[in-house]
Short mmCIF file of C-alpha atoms in Angstrom, two decimals:
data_model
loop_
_atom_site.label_atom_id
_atom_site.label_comp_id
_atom_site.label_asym_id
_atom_site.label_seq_id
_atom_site.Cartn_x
_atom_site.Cartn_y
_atom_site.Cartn_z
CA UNK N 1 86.03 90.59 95.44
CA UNK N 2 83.52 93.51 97.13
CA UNK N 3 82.95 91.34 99.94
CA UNK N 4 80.16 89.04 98.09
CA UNK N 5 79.14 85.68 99.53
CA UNK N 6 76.46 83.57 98.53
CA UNK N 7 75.01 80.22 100.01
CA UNK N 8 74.64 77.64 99.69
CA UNK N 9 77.04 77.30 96.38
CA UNK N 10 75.52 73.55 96.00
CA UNK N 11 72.16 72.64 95.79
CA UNK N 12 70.45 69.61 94.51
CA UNK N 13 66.48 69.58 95.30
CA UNK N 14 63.65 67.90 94.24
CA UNK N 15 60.74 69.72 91.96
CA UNK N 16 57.86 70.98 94.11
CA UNK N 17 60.21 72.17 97.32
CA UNK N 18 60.25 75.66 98.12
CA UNK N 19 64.13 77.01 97.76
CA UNK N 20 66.15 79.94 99.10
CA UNK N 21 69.66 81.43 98.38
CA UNK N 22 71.50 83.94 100.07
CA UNK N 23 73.42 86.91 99.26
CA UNK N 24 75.57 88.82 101.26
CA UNK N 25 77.68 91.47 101.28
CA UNK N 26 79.81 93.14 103.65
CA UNK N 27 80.59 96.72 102.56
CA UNK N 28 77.20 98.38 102.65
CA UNK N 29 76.38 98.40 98.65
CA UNK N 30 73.18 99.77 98.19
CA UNK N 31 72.26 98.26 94.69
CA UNK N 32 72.00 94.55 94.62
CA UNK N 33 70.89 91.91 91.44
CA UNK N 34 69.98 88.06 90.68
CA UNK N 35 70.69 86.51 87.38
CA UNK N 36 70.63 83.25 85.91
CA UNK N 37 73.35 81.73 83.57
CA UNK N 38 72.28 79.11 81.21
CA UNK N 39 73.88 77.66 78.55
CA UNK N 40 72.69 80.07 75.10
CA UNK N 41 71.30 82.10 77.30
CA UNK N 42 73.44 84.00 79.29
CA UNK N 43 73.16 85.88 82.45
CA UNK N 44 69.45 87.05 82.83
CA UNK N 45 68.42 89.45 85.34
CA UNK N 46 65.48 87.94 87.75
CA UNK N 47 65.07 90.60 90.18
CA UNK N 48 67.08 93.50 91.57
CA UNK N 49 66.88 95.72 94.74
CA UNK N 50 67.98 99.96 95.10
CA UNK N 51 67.92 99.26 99.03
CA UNK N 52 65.67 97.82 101.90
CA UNK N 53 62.85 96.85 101.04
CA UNK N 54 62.81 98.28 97.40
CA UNK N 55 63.01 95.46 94.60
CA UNK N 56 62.15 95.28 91.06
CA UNK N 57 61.69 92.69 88.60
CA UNK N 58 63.29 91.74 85.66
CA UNK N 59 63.61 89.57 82.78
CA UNK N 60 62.76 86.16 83.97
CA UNK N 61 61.72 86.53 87.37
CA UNK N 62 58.21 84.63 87.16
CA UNK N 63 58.51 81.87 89.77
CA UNK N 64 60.74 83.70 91.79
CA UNK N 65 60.33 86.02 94.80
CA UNK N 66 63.04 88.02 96.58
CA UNK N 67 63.49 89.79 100.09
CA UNK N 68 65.82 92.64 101.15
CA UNK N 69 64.90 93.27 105.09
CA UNK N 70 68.90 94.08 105.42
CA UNK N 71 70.97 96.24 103.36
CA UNK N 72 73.67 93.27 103.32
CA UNK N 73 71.40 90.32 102.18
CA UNK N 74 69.28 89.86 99.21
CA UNK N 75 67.52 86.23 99.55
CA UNK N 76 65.72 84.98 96.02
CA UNK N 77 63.33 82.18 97.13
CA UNK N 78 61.80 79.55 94.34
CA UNK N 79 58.54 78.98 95.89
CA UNK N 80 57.92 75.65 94.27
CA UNK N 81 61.29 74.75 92.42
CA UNK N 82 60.74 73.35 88.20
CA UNK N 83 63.08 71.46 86.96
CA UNK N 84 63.88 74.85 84.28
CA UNK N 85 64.93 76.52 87.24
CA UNK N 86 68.11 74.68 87.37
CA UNK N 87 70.93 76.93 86.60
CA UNK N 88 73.85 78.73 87.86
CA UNK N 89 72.62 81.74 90.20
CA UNK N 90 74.77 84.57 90.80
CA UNK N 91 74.14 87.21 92.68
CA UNK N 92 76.05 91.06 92.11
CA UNK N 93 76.91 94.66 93.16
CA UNK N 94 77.05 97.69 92.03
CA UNK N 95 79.19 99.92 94.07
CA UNK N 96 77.59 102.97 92.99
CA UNK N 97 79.43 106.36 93.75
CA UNK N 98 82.78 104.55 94.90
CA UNK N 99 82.99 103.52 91.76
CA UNK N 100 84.06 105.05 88.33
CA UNK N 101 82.31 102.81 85.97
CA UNK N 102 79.07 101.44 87.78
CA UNK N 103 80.41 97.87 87.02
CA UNK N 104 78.75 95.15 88.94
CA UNK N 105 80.64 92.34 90.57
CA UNK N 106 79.87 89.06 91.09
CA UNK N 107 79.36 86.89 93.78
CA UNK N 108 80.70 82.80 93.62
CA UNK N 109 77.71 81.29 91.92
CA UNK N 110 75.07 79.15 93.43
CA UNK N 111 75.00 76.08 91.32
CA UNK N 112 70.90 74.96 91.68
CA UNK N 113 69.98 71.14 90.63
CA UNK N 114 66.06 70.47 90.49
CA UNK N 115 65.52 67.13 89.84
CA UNK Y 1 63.16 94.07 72.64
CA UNK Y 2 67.06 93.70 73.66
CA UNK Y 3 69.59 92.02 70.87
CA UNK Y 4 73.23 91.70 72.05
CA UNK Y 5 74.93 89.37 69.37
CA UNK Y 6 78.40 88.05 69.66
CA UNK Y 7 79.71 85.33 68.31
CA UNK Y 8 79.60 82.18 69.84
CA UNK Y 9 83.52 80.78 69.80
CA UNK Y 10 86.89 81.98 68.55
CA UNK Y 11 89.84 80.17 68.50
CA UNK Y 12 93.14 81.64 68.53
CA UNK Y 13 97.23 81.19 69.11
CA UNK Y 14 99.33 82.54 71.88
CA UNK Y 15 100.72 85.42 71.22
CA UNK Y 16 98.26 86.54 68.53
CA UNK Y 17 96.17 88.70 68.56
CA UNK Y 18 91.73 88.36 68.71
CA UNK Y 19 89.17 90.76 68.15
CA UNK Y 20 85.61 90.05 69.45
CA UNK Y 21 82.50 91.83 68.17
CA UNK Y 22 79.65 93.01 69.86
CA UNK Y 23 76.48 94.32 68.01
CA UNK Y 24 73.06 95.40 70.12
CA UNK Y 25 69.83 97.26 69.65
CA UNK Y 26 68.23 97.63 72.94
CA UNK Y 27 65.84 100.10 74.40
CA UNK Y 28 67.99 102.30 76.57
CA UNK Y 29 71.95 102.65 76.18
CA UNK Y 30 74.12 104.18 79.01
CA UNK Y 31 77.23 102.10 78.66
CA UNK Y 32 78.62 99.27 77.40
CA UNK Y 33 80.70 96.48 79.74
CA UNK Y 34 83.40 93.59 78.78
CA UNK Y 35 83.80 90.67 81.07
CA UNK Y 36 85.67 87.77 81.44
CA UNK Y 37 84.42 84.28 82.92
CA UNK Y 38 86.72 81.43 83.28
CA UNK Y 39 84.88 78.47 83.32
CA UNK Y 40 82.98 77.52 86.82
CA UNK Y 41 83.52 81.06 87.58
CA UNK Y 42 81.92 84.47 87.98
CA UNK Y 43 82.67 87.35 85.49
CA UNK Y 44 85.17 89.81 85.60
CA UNK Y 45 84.95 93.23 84.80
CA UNK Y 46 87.47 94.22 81.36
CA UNK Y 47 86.56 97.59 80.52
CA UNK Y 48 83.76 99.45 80.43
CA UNK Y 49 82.66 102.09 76.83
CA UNK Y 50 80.10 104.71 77.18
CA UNK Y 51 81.56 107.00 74.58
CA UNK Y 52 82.92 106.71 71.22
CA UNK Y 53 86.16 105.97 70.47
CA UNK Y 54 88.72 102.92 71.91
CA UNK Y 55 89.64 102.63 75.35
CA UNK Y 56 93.00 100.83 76.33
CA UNK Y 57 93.73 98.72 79.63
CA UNK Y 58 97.50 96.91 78.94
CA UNK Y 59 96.87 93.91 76.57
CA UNK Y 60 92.73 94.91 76.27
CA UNK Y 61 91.13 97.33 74.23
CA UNK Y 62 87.69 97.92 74.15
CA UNK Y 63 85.79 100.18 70.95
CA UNK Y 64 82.68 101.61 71.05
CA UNK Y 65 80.45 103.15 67.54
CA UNK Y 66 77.31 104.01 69.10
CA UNK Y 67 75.48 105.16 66.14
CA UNK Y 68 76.34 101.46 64.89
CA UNK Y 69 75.16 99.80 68.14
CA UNK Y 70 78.69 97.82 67.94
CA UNK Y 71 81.66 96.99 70.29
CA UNK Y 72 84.82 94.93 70.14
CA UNK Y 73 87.26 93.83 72.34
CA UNK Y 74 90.51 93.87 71.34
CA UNK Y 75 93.12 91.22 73.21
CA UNK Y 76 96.72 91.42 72.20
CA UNK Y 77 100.02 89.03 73.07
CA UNK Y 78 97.67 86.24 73.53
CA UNK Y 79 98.62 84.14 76.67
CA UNK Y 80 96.95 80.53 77.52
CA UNK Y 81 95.31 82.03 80.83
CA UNK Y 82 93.08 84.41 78.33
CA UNK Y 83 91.23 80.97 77.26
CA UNK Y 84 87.65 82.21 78.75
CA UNK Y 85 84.36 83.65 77.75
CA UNK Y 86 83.92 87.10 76.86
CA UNK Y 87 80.73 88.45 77.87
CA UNK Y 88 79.42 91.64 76.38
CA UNK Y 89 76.86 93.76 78.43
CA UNK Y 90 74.73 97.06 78.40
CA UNK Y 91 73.30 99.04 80.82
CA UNK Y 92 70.00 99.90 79.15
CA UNK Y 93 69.51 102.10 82.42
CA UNK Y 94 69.34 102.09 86.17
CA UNK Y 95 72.53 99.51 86.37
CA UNK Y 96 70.08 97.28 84.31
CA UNK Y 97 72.43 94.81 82.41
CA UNK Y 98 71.58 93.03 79.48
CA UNK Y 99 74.50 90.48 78.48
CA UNK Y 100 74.84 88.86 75.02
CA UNK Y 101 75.35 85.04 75.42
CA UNK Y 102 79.18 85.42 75.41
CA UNK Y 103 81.95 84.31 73.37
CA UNK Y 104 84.37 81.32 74.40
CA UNK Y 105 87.93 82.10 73.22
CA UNK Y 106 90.02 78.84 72.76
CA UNK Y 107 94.03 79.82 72.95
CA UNK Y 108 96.14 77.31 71.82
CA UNK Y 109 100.13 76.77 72.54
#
């Protein structure tokens, strides 16, 4: 499973609060990711990181901010959670030269509720 | 502007066998990823195409044209457990992925 945890896995908030979820992993994989998964949408990339303190941005990621101070956490914060913000949040790898492919995997999911 | 386009549900019967189609046009192409999400679940990694031709993993196959921009994935002897969505996804560059919305594959008995 590459060692990917994420937390919490359930959250129900209320629109206005500032959110943040955490990944971590546990076997020093330098290239980390956030996406979304909605329903038509599929997964959309909202920001990404090539190490500490070096992220990008992607598709979707206005309204969202991300930190990497650690090589084995990557924390995407919702300053001031919408209710379009709720979604599925997962959180990858990609193991990079222990790998053949470059595939990422795929952390549990963060199921996000803004009411 | 990234297209992936798959379709949006198959059904099928065990032991048959399904082909799923992929087609994209997006702005950088260095591979081209299958996975496989049961539902409440992350993906999976199937197979992964970054040249032409079909590559075979037991009961998956995955085909790659890239001068068509189009994929399939190729799932033989049907079994119950490969009721899931089918996610198609390319790396437009830097391990940048850009997934279609996925296909759900009903198998029935």
């Amino acid at each position: 499973d590459a060692g990917i945890t994420q937390s919490p896995r359930h959250k129900v908030t209320e629109t206005g609060t500032p959110v943040t979820l955490r990944c971590h992993q546990t076997e020093n994989h330098r290239y980390m990711y956030w996406y979304r998964q909605d329903p038509g949408h599929g997964l959309r990339l909202i920001h990404y990181s090539y190490g500490v303190k070096d992220t990008d941005k992607g598709e979707v990621s206005d309204g969202y901010s991300v930190s990497r101070s650690k090589t084995e956490d990557f924390l995407l914060t919702l300053e001031s959670a919408t209710s379009s913000q709720t979604s599925v949040y997962f959180c990858a790898i990609t193991p990079g030269r222990t790998s053949s492919y470059n595939e990422q995997f795929f952390g549990p999911g963060t199921r996000l509720t803004v009411l | 502007g990234q297209n992936i386009d798959q379709p949006t549900e198959m059904t099928a019967t065990e032991g048959a066998i399904v082909q799923i189609n992929c087609t994209y046009q997006t702005s950088g192409f260095n591979g081209l990823f299958w996975y496989q999400q049961h539902a409440g679940e992350a993906p999976t990694f199937l197979s992964y195409n970054v040249l032409d031709g079909l590559e075979e993993k037991g009961r998956f196959s995955s085909f790659l044209s890239r001068s068509k921009g189009y994929s399939y994935l190729l799932l033989k002897e049907l079994q119950m457990k490969d009721s899931a969505s089918y996610l198609c996804a390319v790396n437009t560059g830097f391990q940048k992925l850009v997934f279609g919305t996925g296909t759900r594959l009903l198998v029935s008995p």
